[in-house]
PDB file of C-alpha atoms in Angstrom:
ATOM      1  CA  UNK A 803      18.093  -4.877 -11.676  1.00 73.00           C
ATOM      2  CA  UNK A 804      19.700  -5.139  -8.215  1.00 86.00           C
ATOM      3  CA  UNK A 805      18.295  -5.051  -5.017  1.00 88.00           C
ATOM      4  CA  UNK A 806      19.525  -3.462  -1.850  1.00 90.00           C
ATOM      5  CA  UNK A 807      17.758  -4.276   1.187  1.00 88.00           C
ATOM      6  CA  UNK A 808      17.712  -1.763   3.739  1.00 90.00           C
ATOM      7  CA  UNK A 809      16.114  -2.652   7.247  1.00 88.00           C
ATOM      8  CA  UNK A 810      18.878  -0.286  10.228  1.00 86.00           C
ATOM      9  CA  UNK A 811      20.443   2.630  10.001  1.00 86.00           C
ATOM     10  CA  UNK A 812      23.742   3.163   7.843  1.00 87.00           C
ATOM     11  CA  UNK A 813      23.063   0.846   4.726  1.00 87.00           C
ATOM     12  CA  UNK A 814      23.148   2.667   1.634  1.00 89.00           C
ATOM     13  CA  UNK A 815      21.889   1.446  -1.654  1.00 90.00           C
ATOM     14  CA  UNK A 816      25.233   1.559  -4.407  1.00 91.00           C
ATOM     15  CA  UNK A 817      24.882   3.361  -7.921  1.00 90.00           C
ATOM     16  CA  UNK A 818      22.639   1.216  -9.917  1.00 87.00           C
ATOM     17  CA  UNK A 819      21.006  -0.355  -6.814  1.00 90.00           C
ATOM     18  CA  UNK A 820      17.408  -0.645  -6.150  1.00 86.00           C
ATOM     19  CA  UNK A 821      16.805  -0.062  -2.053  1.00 88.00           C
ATOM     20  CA  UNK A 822      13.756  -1.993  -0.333  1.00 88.00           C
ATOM     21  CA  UNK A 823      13.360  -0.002   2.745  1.00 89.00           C
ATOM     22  CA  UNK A 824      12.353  -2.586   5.610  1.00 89.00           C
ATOM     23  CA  UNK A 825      11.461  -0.917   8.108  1.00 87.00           C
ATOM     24  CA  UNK A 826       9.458  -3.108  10.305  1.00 85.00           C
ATOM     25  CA  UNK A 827      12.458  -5.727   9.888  1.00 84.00           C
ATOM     26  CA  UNK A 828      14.483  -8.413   7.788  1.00 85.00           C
ATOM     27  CA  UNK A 829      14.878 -11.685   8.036  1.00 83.00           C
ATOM     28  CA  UNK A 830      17.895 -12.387   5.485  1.00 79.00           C
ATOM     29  CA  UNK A 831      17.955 -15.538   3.540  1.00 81.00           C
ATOM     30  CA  UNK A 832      21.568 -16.362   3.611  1.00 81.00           C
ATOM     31  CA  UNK A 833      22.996 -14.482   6.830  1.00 76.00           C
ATOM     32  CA  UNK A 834      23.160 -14.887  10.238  1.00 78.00           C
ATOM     33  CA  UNK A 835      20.773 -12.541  12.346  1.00 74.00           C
ATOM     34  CA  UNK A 836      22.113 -10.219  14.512  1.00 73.00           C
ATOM     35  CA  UNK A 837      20.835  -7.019  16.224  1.00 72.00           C
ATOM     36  CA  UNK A 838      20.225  -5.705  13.335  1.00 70.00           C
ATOM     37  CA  UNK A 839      17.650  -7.815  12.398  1.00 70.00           C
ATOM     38  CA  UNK A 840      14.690  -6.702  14.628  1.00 74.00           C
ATOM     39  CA  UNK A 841      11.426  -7.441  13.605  1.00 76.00           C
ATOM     40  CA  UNK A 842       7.959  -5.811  14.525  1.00 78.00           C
ATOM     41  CA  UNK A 843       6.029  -8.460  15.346  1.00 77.00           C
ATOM     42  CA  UNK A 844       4.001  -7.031  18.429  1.00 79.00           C
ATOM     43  CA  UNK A 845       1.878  -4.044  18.678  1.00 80.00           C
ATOM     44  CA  UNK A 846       3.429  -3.040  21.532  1.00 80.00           C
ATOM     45  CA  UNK A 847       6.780  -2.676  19.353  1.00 77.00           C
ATOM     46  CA  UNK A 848       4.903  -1.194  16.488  1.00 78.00           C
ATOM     47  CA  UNK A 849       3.295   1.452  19.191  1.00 80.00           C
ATOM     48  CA  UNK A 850       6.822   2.180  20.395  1.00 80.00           C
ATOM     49  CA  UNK A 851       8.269   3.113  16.758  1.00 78.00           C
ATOM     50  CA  UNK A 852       5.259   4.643  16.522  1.00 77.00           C
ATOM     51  CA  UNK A 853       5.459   7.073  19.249  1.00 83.00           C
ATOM     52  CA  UNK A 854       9.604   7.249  18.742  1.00 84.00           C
ATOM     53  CA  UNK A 855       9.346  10.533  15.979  1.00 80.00           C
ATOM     54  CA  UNK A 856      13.114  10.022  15.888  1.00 86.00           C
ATOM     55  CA  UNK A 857      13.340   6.261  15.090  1.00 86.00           C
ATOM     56  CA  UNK A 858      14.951   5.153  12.323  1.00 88.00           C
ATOM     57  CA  UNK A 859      12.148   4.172  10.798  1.00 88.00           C
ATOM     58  CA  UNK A 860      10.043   7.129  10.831  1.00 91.00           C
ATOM     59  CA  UNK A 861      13.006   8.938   9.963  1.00 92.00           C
ATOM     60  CA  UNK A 862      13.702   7.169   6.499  1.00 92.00           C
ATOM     61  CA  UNK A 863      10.233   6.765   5.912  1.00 92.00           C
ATOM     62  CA  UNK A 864       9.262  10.445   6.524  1.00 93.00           C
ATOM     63  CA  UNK A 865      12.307  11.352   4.072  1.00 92.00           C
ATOM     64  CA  UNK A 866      11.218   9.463   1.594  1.00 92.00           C
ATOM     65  CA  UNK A 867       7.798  10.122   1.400  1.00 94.00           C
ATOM     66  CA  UNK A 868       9.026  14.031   1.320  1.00 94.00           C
ATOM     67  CA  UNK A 869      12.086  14.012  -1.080  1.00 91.00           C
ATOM     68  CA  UNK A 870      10.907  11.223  -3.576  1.00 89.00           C
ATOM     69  CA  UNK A 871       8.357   9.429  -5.636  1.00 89.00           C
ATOM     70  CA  UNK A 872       7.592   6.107  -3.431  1.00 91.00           C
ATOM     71  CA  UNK A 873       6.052   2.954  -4.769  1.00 91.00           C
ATOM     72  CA  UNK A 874       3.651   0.838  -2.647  1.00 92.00           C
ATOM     73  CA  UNK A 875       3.321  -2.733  -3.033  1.00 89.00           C
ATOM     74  CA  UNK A 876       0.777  -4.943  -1.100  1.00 82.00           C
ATOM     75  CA  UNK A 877       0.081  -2.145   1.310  1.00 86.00           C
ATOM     76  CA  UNK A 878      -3.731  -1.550   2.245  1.00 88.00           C
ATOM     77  CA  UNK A 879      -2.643   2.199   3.399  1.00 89.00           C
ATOM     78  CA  UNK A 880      -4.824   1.903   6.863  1.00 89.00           C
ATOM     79  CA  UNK A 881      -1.759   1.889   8.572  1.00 87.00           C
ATOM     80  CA  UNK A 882      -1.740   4.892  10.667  1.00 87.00           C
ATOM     81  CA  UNK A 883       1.856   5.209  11.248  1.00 87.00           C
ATOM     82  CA  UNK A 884       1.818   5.733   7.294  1.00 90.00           C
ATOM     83  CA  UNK A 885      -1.066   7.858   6.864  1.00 92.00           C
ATOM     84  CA  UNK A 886       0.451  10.157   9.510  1.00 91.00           C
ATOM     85  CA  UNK A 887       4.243  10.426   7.841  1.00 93.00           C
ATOM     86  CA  UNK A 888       2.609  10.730   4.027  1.00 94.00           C
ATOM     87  CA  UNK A 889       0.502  13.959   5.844  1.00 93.00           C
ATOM     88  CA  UNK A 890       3.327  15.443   7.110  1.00 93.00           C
ATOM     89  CA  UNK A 891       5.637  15.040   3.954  1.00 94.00           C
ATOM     90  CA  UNK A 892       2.975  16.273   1.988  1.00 93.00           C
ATOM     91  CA  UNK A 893       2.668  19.671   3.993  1.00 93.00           C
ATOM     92  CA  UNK A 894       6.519  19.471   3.645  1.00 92.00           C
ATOM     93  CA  UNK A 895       6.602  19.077  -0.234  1.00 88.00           C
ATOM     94  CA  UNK A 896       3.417  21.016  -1.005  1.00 82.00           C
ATOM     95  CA  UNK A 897       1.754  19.633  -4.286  1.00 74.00           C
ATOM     96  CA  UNK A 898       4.956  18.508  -6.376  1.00 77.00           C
ATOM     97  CA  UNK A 899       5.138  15.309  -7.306  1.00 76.00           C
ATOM     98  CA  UNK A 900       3.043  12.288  -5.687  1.00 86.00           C
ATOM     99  CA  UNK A 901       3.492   8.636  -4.655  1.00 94.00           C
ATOM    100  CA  UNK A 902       2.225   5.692  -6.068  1.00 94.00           C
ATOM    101  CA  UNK A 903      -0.424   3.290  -4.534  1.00 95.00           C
ATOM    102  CA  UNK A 904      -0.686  -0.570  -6.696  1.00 95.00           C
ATOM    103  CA  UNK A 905      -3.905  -2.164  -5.305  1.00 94.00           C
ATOM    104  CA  UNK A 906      -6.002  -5.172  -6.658  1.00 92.00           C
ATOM    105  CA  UNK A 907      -9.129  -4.350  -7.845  1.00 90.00           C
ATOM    106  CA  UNK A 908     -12.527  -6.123  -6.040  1.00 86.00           C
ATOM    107  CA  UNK A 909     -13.014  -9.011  -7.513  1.00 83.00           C
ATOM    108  CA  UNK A 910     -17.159  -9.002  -8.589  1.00 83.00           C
ATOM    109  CA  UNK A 911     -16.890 -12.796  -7.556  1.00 81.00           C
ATOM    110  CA  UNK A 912     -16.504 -12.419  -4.023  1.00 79.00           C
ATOM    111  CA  UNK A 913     -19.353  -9.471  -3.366  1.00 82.00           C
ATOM    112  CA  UNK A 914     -21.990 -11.393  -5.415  1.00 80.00           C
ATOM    113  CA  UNK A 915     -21.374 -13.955  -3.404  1.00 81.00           C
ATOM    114  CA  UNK A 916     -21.231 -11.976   0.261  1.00 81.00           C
ATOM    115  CA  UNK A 917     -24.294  -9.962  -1.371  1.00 79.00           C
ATOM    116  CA  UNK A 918     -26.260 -13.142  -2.095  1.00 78.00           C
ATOM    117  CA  UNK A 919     -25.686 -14.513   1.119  1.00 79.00           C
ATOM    118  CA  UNK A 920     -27.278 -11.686   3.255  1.00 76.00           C
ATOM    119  CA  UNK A 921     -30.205 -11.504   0.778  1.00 75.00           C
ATOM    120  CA  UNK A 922     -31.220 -15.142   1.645  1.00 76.00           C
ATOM    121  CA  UNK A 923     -30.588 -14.487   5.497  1.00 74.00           C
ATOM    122  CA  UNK A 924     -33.071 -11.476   4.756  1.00 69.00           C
ATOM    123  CA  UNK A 925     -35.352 -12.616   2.227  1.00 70.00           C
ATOM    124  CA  UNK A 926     -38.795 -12.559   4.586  1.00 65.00           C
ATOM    125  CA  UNK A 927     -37.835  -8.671   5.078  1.00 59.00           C
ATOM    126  CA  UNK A 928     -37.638  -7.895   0.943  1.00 57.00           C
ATOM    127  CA  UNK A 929     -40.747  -6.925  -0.497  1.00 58.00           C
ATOM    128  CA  UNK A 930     -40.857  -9.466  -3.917  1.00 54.00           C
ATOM    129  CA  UNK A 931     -42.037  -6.096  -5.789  1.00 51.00           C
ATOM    130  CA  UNK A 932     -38.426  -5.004  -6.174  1.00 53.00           C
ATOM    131  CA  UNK A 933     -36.212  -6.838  -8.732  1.00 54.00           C
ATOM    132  CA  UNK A 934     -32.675  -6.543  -7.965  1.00 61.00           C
ATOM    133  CA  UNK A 935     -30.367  -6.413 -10.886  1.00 73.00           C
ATOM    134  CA  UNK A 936     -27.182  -7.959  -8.614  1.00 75.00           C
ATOM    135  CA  UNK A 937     -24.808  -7.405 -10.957  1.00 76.00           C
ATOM    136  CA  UNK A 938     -25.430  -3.949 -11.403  1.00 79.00           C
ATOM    137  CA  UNK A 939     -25.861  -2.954  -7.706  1.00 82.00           C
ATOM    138  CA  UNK A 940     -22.048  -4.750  -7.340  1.00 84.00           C
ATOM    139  CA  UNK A 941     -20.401  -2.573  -9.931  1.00 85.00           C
ATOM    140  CA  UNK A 942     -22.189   0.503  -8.399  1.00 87.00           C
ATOM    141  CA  UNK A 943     -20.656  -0.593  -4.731  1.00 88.00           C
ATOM    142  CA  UNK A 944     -17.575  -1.317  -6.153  1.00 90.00           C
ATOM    143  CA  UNK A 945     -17.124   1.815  -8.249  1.00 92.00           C
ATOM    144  CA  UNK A 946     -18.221   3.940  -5.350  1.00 93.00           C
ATOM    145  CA  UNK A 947     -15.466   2.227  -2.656  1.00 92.00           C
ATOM    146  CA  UNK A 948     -12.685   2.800  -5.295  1.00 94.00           C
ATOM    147  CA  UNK A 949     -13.392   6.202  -5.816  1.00 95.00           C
ATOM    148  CA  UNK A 950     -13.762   6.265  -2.116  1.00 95.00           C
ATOM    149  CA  UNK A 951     -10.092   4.282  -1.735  1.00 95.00           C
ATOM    150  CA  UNK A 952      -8.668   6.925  -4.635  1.00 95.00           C
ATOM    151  CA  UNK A 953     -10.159  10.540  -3.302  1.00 96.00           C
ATOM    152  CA  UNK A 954      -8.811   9.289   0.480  1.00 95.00           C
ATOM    153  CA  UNK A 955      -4.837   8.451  -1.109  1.00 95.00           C
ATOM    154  CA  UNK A 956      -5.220  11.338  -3.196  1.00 93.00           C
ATOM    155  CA  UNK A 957      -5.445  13.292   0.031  1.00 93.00           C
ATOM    156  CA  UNK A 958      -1.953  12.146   1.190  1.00 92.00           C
ATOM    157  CA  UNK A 959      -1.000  13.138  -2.099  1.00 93.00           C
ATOM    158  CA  UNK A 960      -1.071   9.414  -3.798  1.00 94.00           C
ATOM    159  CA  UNK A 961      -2.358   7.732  -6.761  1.00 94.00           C
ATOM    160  CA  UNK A 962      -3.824   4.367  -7.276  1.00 95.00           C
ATOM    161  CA  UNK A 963      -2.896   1.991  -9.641  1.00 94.00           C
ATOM    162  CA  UNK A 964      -5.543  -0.617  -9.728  1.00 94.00           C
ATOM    163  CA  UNK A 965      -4.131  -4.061 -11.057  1.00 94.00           C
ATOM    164  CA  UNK A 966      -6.758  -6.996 -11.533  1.00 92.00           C
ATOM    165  CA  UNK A 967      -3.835  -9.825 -10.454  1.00 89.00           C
ATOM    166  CA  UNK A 968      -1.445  -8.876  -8.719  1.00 90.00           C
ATOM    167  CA  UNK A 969       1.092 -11.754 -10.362  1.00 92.00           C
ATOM    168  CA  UNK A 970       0.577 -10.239 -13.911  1.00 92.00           C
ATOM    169  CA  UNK A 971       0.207  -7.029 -13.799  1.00 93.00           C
ATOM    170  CA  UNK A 972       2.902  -6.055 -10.732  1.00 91.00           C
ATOM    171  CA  UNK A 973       5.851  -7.515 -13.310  1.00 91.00           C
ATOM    172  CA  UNK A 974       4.690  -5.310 -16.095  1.00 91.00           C
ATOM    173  CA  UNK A 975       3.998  -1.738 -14.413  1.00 89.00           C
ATOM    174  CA  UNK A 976       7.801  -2.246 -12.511  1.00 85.00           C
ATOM    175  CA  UNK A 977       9.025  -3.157 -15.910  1.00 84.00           C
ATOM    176  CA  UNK A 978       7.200   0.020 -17.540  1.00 85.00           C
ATOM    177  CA  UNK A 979       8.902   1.988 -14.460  1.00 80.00           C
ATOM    178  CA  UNK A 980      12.414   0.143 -15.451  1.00 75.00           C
ATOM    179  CA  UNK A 981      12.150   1.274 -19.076  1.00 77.00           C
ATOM    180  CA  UNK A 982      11.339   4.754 -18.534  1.00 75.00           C
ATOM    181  CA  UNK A 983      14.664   4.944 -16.718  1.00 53.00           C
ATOM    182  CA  UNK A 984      12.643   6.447 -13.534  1.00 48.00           C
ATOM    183  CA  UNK A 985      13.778   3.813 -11.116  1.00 45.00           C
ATOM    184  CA  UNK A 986      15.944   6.569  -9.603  1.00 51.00           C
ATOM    185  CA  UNK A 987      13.243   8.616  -8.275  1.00 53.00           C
ATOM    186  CA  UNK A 988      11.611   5.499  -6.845  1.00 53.00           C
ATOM    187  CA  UNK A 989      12.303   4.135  -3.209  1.00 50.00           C
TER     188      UNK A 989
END
């Protein structure tokens, strides 16, 4: 599959080409930079294409998001930038079709462990009548803040797609997309 990376205004992807919209900037591997290799490395930039409704990259993005079925990868969709664009595309679209949201699911591991620590900072204040089944309390917490994560990206009209490694299981859901001959409808 080919890749096109777009990152300024007037690249267009070619038949049979992939675009990778870059919109907070590229740094190309083999090429020189130039102008059109800005990057958004400040929030002071980020607040300016931000508050620029006309910038190129609220422009593509807002297009997108309205006109086709967009994949995220590695995004934590907090971004407000996003979460305003995907709210106005979906009053523009209505309820036809949604994006796509690929997220790692919490790893048990790391709460027990955050868990565990503030019960020993707070042990004096538990009363030793109460047995706490950890385990159980973890996969309640965690089953409540993905439900939380889905019902909140199902209100910008996206679905999440939770992956347990991201290494593994990113290859095989593009390669699913890839078979099912879809790839066009993705940006």
């Amino acid at each position: 599959v080919k890749i096109k990376s777009i990152f300024h205004s007037g690249v267009k992807p070619k038949n049979g080409e992939i675009p990778i919209y870059h919109v907070h900037g590229f740094l190309p591997e083999n090429q020189k930079l130039n102008e059109n290799h800005s990057i958004t490395l400040s929030e002071s930039i980020y607040h300016q294409q931000y508050l620029d409704v006309y910038s190129w990259n609220n422009i593509v993005q807002l297009n997108k998001f309205t006109d086709k079925v967009c994949l995220f990868i590695g995004s934590s969709f907090t971004d407000p930038n996003i979460r305003r664009l995907m709210d106005i595309a979906k009053k523009q679209r209505g309820n036809i079709g949604k994006h796509y949201i690929i997220k790692r699911k919490i790893c048990i591991d790391d709460i027990e462990e955050k868990v565990i620590m503030e019960i020993e900072k707070n042990k004096d204040g538990l009363n030793n009548n109460y047995q706490i089944h950890l385990s159980d309390l973890i996969k309640k917490i965690i089953e409540m803040n993905e439900l939380l994560e889905e019902k909140d990206a199902n209100s910008f009209g996206a679905e999440i797609i939770w992956v347990d490694n991201y290494e593994n299981d990113i290859p095989k859901i593009l390669s699913s997309i890839q078979q099912q001959k879809t790839l066009n409808n993705f940006s």
